[in-house]
mmCIF file of C-alpha atoms and ligand atoms in Angstrom:
data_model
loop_
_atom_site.group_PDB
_atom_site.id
_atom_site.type_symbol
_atom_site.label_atom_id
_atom_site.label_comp_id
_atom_site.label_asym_id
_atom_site.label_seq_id
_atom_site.Cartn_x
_atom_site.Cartn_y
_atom_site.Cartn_z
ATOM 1 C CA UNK A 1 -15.354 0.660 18.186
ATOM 2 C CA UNK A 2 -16.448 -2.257 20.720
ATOM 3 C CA UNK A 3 -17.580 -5.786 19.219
ATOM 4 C CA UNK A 4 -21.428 -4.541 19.503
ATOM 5 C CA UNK A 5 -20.788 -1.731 17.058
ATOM 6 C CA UNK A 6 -18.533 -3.649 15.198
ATOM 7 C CA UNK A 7 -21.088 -6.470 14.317
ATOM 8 C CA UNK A 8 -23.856 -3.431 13.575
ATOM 9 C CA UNK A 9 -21.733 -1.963 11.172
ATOM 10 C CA UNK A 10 -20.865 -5.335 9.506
ATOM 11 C CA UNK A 11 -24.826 -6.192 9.153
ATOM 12 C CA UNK A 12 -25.054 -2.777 7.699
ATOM 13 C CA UNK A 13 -22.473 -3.701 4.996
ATOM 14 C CA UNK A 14 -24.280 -6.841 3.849
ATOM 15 C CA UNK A 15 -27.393 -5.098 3.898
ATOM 16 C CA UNK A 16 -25.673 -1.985 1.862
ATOM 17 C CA UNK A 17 -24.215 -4.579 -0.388
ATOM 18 C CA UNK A 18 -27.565 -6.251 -1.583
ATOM 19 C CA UNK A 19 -29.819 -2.883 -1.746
ATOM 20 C CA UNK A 20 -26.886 -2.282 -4.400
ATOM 21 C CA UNK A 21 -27.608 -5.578 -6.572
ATOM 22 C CA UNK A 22 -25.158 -8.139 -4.746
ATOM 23 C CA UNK A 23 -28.174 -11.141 -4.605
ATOM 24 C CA UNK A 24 -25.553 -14.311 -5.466
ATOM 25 C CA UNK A 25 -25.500 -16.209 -2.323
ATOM 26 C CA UNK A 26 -21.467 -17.394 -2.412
ATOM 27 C CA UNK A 27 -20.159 -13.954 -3.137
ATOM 28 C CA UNK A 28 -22.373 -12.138 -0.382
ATOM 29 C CA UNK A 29 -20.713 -15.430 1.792
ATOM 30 C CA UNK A 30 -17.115 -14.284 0.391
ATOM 31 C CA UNK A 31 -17.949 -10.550 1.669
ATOM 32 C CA UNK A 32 -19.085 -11.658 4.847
ATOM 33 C CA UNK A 33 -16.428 -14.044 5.645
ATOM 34 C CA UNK A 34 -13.367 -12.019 4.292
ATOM 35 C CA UNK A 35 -13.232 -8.918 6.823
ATOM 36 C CA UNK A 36 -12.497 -5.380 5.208
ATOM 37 C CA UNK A 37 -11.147 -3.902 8.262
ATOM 38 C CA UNK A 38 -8.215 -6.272 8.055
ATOM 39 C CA UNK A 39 -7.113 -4.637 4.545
ATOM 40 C CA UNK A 40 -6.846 -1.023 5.755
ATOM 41 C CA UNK A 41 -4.318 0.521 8.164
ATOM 42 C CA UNK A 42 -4.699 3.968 10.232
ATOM 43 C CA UNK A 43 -6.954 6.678 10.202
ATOM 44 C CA UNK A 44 -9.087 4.981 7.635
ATOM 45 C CA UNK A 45 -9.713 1.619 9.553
ATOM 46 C CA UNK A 46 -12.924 2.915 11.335
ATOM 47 C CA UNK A 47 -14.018 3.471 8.203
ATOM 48 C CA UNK A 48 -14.377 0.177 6.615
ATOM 49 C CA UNK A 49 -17.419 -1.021 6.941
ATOM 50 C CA UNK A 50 -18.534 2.051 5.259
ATOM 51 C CA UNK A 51 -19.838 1.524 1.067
ATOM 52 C CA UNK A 52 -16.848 3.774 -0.296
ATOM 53 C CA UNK A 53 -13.557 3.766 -1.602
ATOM 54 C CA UNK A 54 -10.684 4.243 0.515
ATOM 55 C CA UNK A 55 -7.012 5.752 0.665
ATOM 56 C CA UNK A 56 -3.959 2.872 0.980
ATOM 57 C CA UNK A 57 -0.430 3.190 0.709
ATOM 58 C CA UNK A 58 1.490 4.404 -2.897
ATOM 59 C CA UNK A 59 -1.325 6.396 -3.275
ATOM 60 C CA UNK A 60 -3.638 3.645 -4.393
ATOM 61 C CA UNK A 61 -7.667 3.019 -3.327
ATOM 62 C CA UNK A 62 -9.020 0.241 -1.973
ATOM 63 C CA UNK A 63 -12.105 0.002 -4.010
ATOM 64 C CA UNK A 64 -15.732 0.617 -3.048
ATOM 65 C CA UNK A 65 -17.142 -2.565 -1.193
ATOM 66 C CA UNK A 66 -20.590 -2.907 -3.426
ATOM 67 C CA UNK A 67 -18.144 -2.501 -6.673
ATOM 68 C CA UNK A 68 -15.990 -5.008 -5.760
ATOM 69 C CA UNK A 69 -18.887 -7.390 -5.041
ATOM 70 C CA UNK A 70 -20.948 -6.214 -8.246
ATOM 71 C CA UNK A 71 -17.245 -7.326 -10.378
ATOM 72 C CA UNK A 72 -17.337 -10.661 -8.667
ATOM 73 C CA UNK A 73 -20.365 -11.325 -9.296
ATOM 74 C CA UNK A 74 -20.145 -10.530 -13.010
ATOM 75 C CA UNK A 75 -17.360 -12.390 -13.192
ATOM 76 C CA UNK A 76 -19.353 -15.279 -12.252
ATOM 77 C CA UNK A 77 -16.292 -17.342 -10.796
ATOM 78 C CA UNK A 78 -16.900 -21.112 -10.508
ATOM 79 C CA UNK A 79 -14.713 -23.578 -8.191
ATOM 80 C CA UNK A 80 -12.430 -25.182 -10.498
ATOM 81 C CA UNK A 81 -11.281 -21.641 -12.109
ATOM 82 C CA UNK A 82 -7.818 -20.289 -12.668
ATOM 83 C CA UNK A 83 -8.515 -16.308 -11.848
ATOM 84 C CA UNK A 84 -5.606 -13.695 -12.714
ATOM 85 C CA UNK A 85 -6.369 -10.153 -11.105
ATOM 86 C CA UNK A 86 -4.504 -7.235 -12.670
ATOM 87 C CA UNK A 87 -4.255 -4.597 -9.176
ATOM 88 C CA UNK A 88 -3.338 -6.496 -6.009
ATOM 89 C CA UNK A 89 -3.952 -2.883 -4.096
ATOM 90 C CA UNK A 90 -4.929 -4.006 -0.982
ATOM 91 C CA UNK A 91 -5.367 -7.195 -1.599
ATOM 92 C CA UNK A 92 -9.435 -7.053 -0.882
ATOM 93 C CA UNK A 93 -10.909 -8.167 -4.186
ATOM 94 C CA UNK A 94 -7.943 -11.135 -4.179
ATOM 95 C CA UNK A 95 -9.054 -12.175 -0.729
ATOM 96 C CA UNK A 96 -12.875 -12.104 -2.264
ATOM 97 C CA UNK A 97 -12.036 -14.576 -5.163
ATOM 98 C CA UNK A 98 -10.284 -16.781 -3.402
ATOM 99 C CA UNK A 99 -12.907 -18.506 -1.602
ATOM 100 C CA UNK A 100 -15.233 -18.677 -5.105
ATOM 101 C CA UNK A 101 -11.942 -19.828 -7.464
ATOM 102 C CA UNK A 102 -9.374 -22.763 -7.082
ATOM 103 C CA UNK A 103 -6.781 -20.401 -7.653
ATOM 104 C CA UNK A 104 -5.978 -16.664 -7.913
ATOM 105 C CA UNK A 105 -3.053 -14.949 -9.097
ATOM 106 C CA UNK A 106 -2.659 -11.365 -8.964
ATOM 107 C CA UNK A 107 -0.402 -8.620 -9.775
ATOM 108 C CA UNK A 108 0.807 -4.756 -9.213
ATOM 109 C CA UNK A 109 3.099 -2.581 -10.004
ATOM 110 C CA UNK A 110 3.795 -1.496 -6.789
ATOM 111 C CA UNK A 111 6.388 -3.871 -4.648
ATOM 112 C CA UNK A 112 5.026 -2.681 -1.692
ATOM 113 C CA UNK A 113 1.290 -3.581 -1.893
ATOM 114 C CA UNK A 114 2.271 -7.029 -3.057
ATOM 115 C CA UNK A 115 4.484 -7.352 -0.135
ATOM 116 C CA UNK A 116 2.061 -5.903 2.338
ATOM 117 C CA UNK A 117 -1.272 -7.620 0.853
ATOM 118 C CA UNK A 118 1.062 -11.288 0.714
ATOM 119 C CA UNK A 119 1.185 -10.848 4.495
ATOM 120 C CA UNK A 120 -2.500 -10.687 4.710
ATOM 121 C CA UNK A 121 -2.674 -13.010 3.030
ATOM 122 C CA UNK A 122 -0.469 -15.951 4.754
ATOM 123 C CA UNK A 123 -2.079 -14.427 8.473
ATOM 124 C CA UNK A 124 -5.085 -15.036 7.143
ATOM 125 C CA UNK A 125 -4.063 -18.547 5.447
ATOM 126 C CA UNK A 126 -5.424 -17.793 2.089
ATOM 127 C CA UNK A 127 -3.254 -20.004 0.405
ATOM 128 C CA UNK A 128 -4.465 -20.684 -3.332
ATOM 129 C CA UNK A 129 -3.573 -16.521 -3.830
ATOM 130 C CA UNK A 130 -0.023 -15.923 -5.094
ATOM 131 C CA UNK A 131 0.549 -12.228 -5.615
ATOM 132 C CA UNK A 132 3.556 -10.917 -7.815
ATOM 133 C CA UNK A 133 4.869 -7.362 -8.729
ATOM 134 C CA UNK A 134 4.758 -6.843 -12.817
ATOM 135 C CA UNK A 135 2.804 -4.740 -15.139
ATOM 136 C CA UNK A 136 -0.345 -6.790 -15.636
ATOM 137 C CA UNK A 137 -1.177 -5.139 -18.078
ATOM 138 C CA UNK A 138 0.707 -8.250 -19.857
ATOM 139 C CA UNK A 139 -1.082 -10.484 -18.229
ATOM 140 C CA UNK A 140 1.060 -13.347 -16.855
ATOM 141 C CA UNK A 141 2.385 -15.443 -19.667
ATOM 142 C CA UNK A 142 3.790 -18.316 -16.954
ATOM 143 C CA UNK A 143 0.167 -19.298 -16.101
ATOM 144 C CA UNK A 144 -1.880 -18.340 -19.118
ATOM 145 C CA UNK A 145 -4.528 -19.148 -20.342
ATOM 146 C CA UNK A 146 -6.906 -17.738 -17.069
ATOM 147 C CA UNK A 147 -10.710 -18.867 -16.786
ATOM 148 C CA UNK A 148 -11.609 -15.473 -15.426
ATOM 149 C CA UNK A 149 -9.605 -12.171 -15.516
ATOM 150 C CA UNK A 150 -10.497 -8.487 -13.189
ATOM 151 C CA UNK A 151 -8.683 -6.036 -13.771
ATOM 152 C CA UNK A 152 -9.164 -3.231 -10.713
ATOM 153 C CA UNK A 153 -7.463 -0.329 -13.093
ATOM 154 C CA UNK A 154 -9.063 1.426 -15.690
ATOM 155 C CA UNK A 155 -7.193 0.945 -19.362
ATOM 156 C CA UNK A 156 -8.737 2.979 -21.980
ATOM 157 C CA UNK A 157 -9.027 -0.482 -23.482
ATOM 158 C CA UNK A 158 -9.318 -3.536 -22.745
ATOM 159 C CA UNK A 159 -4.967 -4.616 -23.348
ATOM 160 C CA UNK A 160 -4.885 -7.351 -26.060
ATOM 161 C CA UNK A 161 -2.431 -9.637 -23.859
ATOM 162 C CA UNK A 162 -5.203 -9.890 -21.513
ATOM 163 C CA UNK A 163 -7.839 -10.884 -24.258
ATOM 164 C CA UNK A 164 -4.979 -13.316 -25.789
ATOM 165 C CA UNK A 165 -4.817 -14.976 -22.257
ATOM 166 C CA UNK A 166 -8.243 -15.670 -21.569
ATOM 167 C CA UNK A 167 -9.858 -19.156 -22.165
ATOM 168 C CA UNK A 168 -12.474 -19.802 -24.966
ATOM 169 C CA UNK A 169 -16.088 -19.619 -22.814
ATOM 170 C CA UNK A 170 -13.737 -17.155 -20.516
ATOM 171 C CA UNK A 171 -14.963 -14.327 -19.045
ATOM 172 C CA UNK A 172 -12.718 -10.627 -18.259
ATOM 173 C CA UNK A 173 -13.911 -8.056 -15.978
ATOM 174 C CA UNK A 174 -12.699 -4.340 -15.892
ATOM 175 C CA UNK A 175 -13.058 -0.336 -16.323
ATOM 176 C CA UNK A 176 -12.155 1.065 -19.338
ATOM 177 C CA UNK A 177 -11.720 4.825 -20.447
ATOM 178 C CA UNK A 178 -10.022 7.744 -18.943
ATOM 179 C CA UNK A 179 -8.398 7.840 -16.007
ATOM 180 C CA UNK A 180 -10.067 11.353 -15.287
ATOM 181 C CA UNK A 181 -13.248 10.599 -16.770
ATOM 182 C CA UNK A 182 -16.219 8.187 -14.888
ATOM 183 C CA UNK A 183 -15.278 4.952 -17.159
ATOM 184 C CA UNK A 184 -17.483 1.932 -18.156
ATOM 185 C CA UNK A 185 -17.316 -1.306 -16.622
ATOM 186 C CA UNK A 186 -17.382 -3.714 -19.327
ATOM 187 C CA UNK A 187 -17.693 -7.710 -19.195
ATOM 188 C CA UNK A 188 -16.143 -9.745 -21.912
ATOM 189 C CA UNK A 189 -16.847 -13.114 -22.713
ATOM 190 C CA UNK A 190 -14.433 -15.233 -25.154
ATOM 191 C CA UNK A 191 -15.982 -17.412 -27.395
ATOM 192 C CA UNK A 192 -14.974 -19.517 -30.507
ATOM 193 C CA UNK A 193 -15.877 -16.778 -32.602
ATOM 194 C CA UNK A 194 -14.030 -13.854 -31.179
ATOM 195 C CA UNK A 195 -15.057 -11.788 -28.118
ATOM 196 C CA UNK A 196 -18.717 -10.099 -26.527
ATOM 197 C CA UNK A 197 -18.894 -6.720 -25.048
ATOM 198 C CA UNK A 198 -20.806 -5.871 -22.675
ATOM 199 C CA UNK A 199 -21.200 -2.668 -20.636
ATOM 200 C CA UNK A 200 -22.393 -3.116 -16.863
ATOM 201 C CA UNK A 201 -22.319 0.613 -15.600
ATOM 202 C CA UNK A 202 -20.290 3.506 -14.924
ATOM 203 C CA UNK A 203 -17.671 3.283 -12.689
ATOM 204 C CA UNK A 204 -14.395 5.052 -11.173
ATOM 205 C CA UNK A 205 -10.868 3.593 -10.637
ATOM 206 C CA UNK A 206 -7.035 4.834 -10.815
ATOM 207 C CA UNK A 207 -5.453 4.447 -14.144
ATOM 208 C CA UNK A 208 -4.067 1.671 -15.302
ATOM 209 C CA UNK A 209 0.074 2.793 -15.548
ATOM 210 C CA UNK A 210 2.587 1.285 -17.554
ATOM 211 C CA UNK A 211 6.501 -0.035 -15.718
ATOM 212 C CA UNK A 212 6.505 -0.953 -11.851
ATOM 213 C CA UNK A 213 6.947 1.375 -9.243
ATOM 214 C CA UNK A 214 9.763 2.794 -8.645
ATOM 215 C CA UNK A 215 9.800 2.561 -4.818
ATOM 216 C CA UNK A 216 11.412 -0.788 -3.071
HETATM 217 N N1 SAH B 1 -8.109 -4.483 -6.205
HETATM 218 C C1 SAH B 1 -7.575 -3.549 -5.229
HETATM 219 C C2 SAH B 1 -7.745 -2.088 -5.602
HETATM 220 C C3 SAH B 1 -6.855 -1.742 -6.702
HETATM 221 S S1 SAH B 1 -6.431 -0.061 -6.931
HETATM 222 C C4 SAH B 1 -8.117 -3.822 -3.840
HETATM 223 O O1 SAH B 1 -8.936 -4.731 -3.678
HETATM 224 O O2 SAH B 1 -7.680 -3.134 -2.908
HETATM 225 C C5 SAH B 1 -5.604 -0.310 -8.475
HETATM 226 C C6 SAH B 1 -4.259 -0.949 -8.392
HETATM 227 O O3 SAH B 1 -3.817 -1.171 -9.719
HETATM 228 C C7 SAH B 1 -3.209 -0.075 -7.729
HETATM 229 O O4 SAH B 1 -2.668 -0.723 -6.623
HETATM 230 C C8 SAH B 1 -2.168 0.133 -8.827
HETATM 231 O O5 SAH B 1 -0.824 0.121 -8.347
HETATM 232 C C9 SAH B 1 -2.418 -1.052 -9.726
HETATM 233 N N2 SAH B 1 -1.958 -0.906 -11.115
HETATM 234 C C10 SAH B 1 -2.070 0.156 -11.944
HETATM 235 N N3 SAH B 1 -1.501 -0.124 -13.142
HETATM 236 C C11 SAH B 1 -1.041 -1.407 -13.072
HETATM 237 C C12 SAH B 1 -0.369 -2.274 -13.977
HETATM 238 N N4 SAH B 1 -0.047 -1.906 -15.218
HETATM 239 N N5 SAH B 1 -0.044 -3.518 -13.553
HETATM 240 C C13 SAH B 1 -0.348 -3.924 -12.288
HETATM 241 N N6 SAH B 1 -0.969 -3.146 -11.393
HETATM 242 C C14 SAH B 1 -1.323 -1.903 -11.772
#
């Protein structure tokens, strides 16, 4: 691709983006700024520009770019917020909510991905995004409680040490049912009362697995 069809295609992605919903100014500014072709390696890396999911290492998917948008914006991240994301992957969506949040932390189970998306993200001086390898489906105790939580991996509900780590007025973004079943993207809000569900739309992602990977 030369620079010429490079720009088209990016135009085309914003455009794709709000024909699919994405109308908040600062998260169509995140998606513009942060550049998808920098999170995918090989064969695929022609294709990212394009509004669809995509292969990366340890058999993992970068996720759709309009879905990753449509979770930011639900998550309606503001400036001074503490953001934990459960699924570093490729590192994309971490990238995306660190120029809305003050800080991001975000976590796999895969050694790898954090290693490879951590390099992304010091070349590309993103420095309020610290990326560890646990199960986040724990959440991360250290830095609880989190003004906003995405998880990028469907549970078949939301786990309770995510709710328990969420601020009151917080808000928790993610997919829940089964893994080989189209799941629900729900949006909870904590209150002082107890919690709001709230279903957004159907949606697709890789399970959410138990341990870390085995591989170094
Ligand atoms: N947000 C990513 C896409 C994530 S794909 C991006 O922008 O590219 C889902 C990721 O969730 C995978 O990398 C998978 O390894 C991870 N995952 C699955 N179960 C997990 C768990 N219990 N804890 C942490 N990460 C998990």
């Amino acid at each position: 691709m030369n620079d010429d069809e490079i720009a088209t295609r990016k135009m085309q992605f914003l455009f794709a983006l709000r024909s699919k919903g994405v109308t908040e100014p600062r998260v169509l500014e995140a998606m513009e700024k942060i550049d998808r072709g920098g999170f995918i390696k090989g064969l695929f890396a022609e294709r990212a520009y394009e509004d669809m999911p995509l292969p990366i290492a340890c058999g993992q998917t970068i996720s759709q770019p309009s879905v990753v948008a449509l979770m930011t914006q639900a998550l309606d991240v503001q400036p001074r917020d503490k953001v934990l994301e459960v699924g570093t992957g490729s590192g994309y969506q971490a990238a995306i909510l660190s120029q809305l949040a003050r800080r991001v932390y975000t976590v796999d189970r895969h050694s790898r991905l954090v290693r490879e998306a951590r390099e992304i993200f010091e070349a590309l001086d993103l420095s309020n995004i610290t990326a560890f390898t646990a199960d986040g489906s724990f959440g991360l105790l250290d830095q609880a409680p989190f003004d906003r939580i995405i998880v990028t991996a469907a549970a078949e509900d939301p786990p309770p040490p995510l709710l328990a780590q969420l601020k009151i007025g917080g808000i928790m973004v993610l997919p829940v049912g089964q893994s080989d079943h189209v799941q629900s993207l729900i949006r909870v809000t904590r209150n002082d009362g107890g919690f709001e569900y709230e279903e957004l739309r159907p949606v697709r992602f890789v399970p959410l697995l138990e341990g870390v990977g085995r591989e170094s």
